PDB file of C-alpha atoms in Angstrom:
ATOM      1  CA  GLU A  37     -16.717  23.572  -4.633  1.00  0.00           C
ATOM      2  CA  VAL A  38     -15.332  25.301  -1.239  1.00  0.00           C
ATOM      3  CA  LEU A  39     -12.037  25.170  -2.542  1.00  0.00           C
ATOM      4  CA  ARG A  40     -12.771  26.618  -5.420  1.00  0.00           C
ATOM      5  CA  ALA A  41     -14.427  29.505  -4.519  1.00  0.00           C
ATOM      6  CA  GLU A  42     -11.530  30.293  -2.678  1.00  0.00           C
ATOM      7  CA  CYS A  43      -9.105  30.107  -5.727  1.00  0.00           C
ATOM      8  CA  ARG A  44      -8.688  33.252  -7.694  1.00  0.00           C
ATOM      9  CA  GLU A  45     -10.932  33.695 -10.411  1.00  0.00           C
ATOM     10  CA  ASP A  46      -8.402  34.134 -13.503  1.00  0.00           C
ATOM     11  CA  LEU A  47      -6.634  30.659 -12.115  1.00  0.00           C
ATOM     12  CA  ARG A  48      -9.927  28.347 -11.280  1.00  0.00           C
ATOM     13  CA  ALA A  49     -10.409  27.164 -15.145  1.00  0.00           C
ATOM     14  CA  ALA A  50      -6.569  26.177 -15.224  1.00  0.00           C
ATOM     15  CA  ILE A  51      -6.793  24.475 -12.046  1.00  0.00           C
ATOM     16  CA  PHE A  52     -10.393  22.983 -11.805  1.00  0.00           C
ATOM     17  CA  ASP A  53     -11.678  22.431 -15.483  1.00  0.00           C
ATOM     18  CA  LYS A  54      -8.575  20.335 -16.556  1.00  0.00           C
ATOM     19  CA  GLY A  55      -9.577  17.031 -15.591  1.00  0.00           C
ATOM     20  CA  TRP A  56      -6.482  16.860 -13.147  1.00  0.00           C
ATOM     21  CA  PRO A  57      -7.016  14.435 -10.140  1.00  0.00           C
ATOM     22  CA  MET A  58      -7.321  16.174  -6.937  1.00  0.00           C
ATOM     23  CA  THR A  59      -4.468  15.653  -4.619  1.00  0.00           C
ATOM     24  CA  THR A  60      -4.844  14.682  -0.637  1.00  0.00           C
ATOM     25  CA  TRP A  61      -1.941  15.721   1.524  1.00  0.00           C
ATOM     26  CA  HIS A  62      -1.528  12.699   4.102  1.00  0.00           C
ATOM     27  CA  ARG A  63       0.708  12.940   7.257  1.00  0.00           C
ATOM     28  CA  ILE A  64       1.958   9.289   6.589  1.00  0.00           C
ATOM     29  CA  GLU A  65       4.923   9.505   4.920  1.00  0.00           C
ATOM     30  CA  ALA A  66       4.290   6.513   2.793  1.00  0.00           C
ATOM     31  CA  PHE A  67       1.196   8.336   1.684  1.00  0.00           C
ATOM     32  CA  GLN A  68       3.273  11.876   1.162  1.00  0.00           C
ATOM     33  CA  ARG A  69       5.297  10.021  -1.411  1.00  0.00           C
ATOM     34  CA  VAL A  70       2.174   9.252  -3.650  1.00  0.00           C
ATOM     35  CA  SER A  71       0.761  12.382  -3.442  1.00  0.00           C
ATOM     36  CA  LEU A  72       4.240  14.195  -4.180  1.00  0.00           C
ATOM     37  CA  LYS A  73       4.140  11.912  -7.718  1.00  0.00           C
ATOM     38  CA  THR A  74       0.368  12.876  -8.645  1.00  0.00           C
ATOM     39  CA  ILE A  75       1.797  16.589  -8.422  1.00  0.00           C
ATOM     40  CA  ALA A  76       5.051  15.942 -10.112  1.00  0.00           C
ATOM     41  CA  GLU A  77       3.313  13.829 -13.046  1.00  0.00           C
ATOM     42  CA  ALA A  78       0.996  16.742 -13.491  1.00  0.00           C
ATOM     43  CA  LEU A  79       3.875  19.419 -13.706  1.00  0.00           C
ATOM     44  CA  LEU A  80       5.615  17.254 -16.004  1.00  0.00           C
ATOM     45  CA  LEU A  81       2.486  16.644 -18.323  1.00  0.00           C
ATOM     46  CA  CYS A  82       2.139  20.269 -18.764  1.00  0.00           C
ATOM     47  CA  SER A  83       6.037  21.205 -19.916  1.00  0.00           C
ATOM     48  CA  PRO A  84       6.770  20.944 -23.609  1.00  0.00           C
ATOM     49  CA  ASN A  85       8.891  17.981 -22.939  1.00  0.00           C
ATOM     50  CA  TYR A  86       6.099  15.651 -21.747  1.00  0.00           C
ATOM     51  CA  GLU A  87       2.878  17.421 -22.679  1.00  0.00           C
ATOM     52  CA  ALA A  88       2.410  14.818 -25.894  1.00  0.00           C
ATOM     53  CA  LEU A  89       2.760  11.822 -23.207  1.00  0.00           C
ATOM     54  CA  SER A  90      -0.374  10.131 -21.505  1.00  0.00           C
ATOM     55  CA  LYS A  91      -0.188   9.759 -17.630  1.00  0.00           C
ATOM     56  CA  GLU A  92      -0.093   6.168 -18.474  1.00  0.00           C
ATOM     57  CA  GLN A  93       3.107   6.393 -21.027  1.00  0.00           C
ATOM     58  CA  MET A  94       4.730   8.624 -18.237  1.00  0.00           C
ATOM     59  CA  ARG A  95       4.803   6.003 -15.260  1.00  0.00           C
ATOM     60  CA  LEU A  96       6.380   7.515 -12.811  1.00  0.00           C
ATOM     61  CA  TYR A  97       7.307   5.662  -9.527  1.00  0.00           C
ATOM     62  CA  VAL A  98       8.781   6.436  -6.168  1.00  0.00           C
ATOM     63  CA  PRO A  99      10.948   3.636  -4.959  1.00  0.00           C
ATOM     64  CA  GLY A 100       9.234   1.988  -1.949  1.00  0.00           C
ATOM     65  CA  GLU A 101       5.931   3.766  -2.184  1.00  0.00           C
ATOM     66  CA  VAL A 102       2.751   1.859  -1.069  1.00  0.00           C
ATOM     67  CA  GLN A 103       1.164   1.437  -4.732  1.00  0.00           C
ATOM     68  CA  ARG A 104       4.297  -0.763  -5.939  1.00  0.00           C
ATOM     69  CA  GLU A 105       4.512  -3.120  -3.469  1.00  0.00           C
ATOM     70  CA  ALA A 106       2.629  -6.376  -3.860  1.00  0.00           C
ATOM     71  CA  LEU A 107      -0.407  -7.064  -1.530  1.00  0.00           C
ATOM     72  CA  ALA A 108      -0.155 -10.269   0.298  1.00  0.00           C
ATOM     73  CA  PHE A 109      -1.415 -11.532   3.665  1.00  0.00           C
ATOM     74  CA  PRO A 110       1.483 -13.269   5.773  1.00  0.00           C
ATOM     75  CA  LYS A 111      -0.137 -16.403   6.438  1.00  0.00           C
ATOM     76  CA  PRO A 112      -3.011 -18.108   4.170  1.00  0.00           C
ATOM     77  CA  VAL A 113      -6.325 -16.689   4.592  1.00  0.00           C
ATOM     78  CA  VAL A 114      -9.869 -17.959   3.871  1.00  0.00           C
ATOM     79  CA  LEU A 115     -12.417 -15.855   2.783  1.00  0.00           C
ATOM     80  CA  TRP A 116     -16.145 -16.877   3.099  1.00  0.00           C
ATOM     81  CA  ALA A 117     -18.572 -15.458   0.450  1.00  0.00           C
ATOM     82  CA  SER A 118     -22.303 -16.089   1.522  1.00  0.00           C
ATOM     83  CA  PRO A 119     -24.588 -17.341  -1.172  1.00  0.00           C
ATOM     84  CA  ALA A 120     -27.108 -15.217   0.541  1.00  0.00           C
ATOM     85  CA  ASN A 121     -25.367 -11.988  -0.174  1.00  0.00           C
ATOM     86  CA  ALA A 122     -25.577 -10.869  -3.726  1.00  0.00           C
ATOM     87  CA  GLY A 123     -22.296  -9.873  -5.206  1.00  0.00           C
ATOM     88  CA  ALA A 124     -20.241 -11.215  -2.459  1.00  0.00           C
ATOM     89  CA  LEU A 125     -18.405 -13.858  -4.499  1.00  0.00           C
ATOM     90  CA  GLU A 126     -17.816 -11.413  -7.332  1.00  0.00           C
ATOM     91  CA  LEU A 127     -16.232  -9.130  -4.665  1.00  0.00           C
ATOM     92  CA  ALA A 128     -14.431 -11.858  -3.047  1.00  0.00           C
ATOM     93  CA  ASN A 129     -12.813 -13.475  -6.404  1.00  0.00           C
ATOM     94  CA  GLU A 130     -11.842  -9.312  -7.134  1.00  0.00           C
ATOM     95  CA  LEU A 131     -10.007  -9.298  -3.556  1.00  0.00           C
ATOM     96  CA  ALA A 132      -8.343 -12.637  -4.368  1.00  0.00           C
ATOM     97  CA  THR A 133      -6.864 -11.672  -7.856  1.00  0.00           C
ATOM     98  CA  ALA A 134      -5.410  -8.305  -5.788  1.00  0.00           C
ATOM     99  CA  PHE A 135      -3.913 -10.137  -2.602  1.00  0.00           C
ATOM    100  CA  THR A 136      -1.755 -13.340  -2.906  1.00  0.00           C
ATOM    101  CA  GLY A 137      -2.942 -15.759   0.277  1.00  0.00           C
ATOM    102  CA  LEU A 138      -6.232 -15.373  -0.342  1.00  0.00           C
ATOM    103  CA  THR A 139      -8.472 -18.649  -0.598  1.00  0.00           C
ATOM    104  CA  ILE A 140     -12.349 -18.291  -1.116  1.00  0.00           C
ATOM    105  CA  SER A 141     -15.162 -20.379  -0.005  1.00  0.00           C
ATOM    106  CA  ALA A 142     -18.677 -19.807  -1.097  1.00  0.00           C
ATOM    107  CA  THR A 143     -20.488 -22.818   0.502  1.00  0.00           C
ATOM    108  CA  ASP A 144     -23.971 -22.681   1.959  1.00  0.00           C
ATOM    109  CA  ALA A 145     -22.786 -23.662   5.405  1.00  0.00           C
ATOM    110  CA  ARG A 146     -21.285 -21.294   7.234  1.00  0.00           C
ATOM    111  CA  PRO A 147     -17.503 -22.139   8.555  1.00  0.00           C
ATOM    112  CA  ALA A 148     -17.320 -22.835  12.134  1.00  0.00           C
ATOM    113  CA  ASN A 149     -14.546 -20.043  12.749  1.00  0.00           C
ATOM    114  CA  ALA A 150     -16.869 -16.789  10.953  1.00  0.00           C
TER     115      ALA A 150
END
């Protein structure tokens, strides 16, 4: 709301009511690339040559960007999901899908190294 209030009134609807994602600027270069990609996608989707495309159809990427790199642990990792913690196993399985080298343990006994 602060950004909306600071924006010129004649531009507010075009900027804030069109469903564009808010872009956060970071100091870390890898994250700056992702922010620049988000801005470029929004600009292209407003241009006559690309306005008929969806964001999914455009599929812009920046070489070396964080989001395109495979997520993996440098060595095998076991994640213990306590049966006493509701939802822990479901979350652990989601993480195992996203990260290579992650094994899930869901035994009742607490692991010795946990």
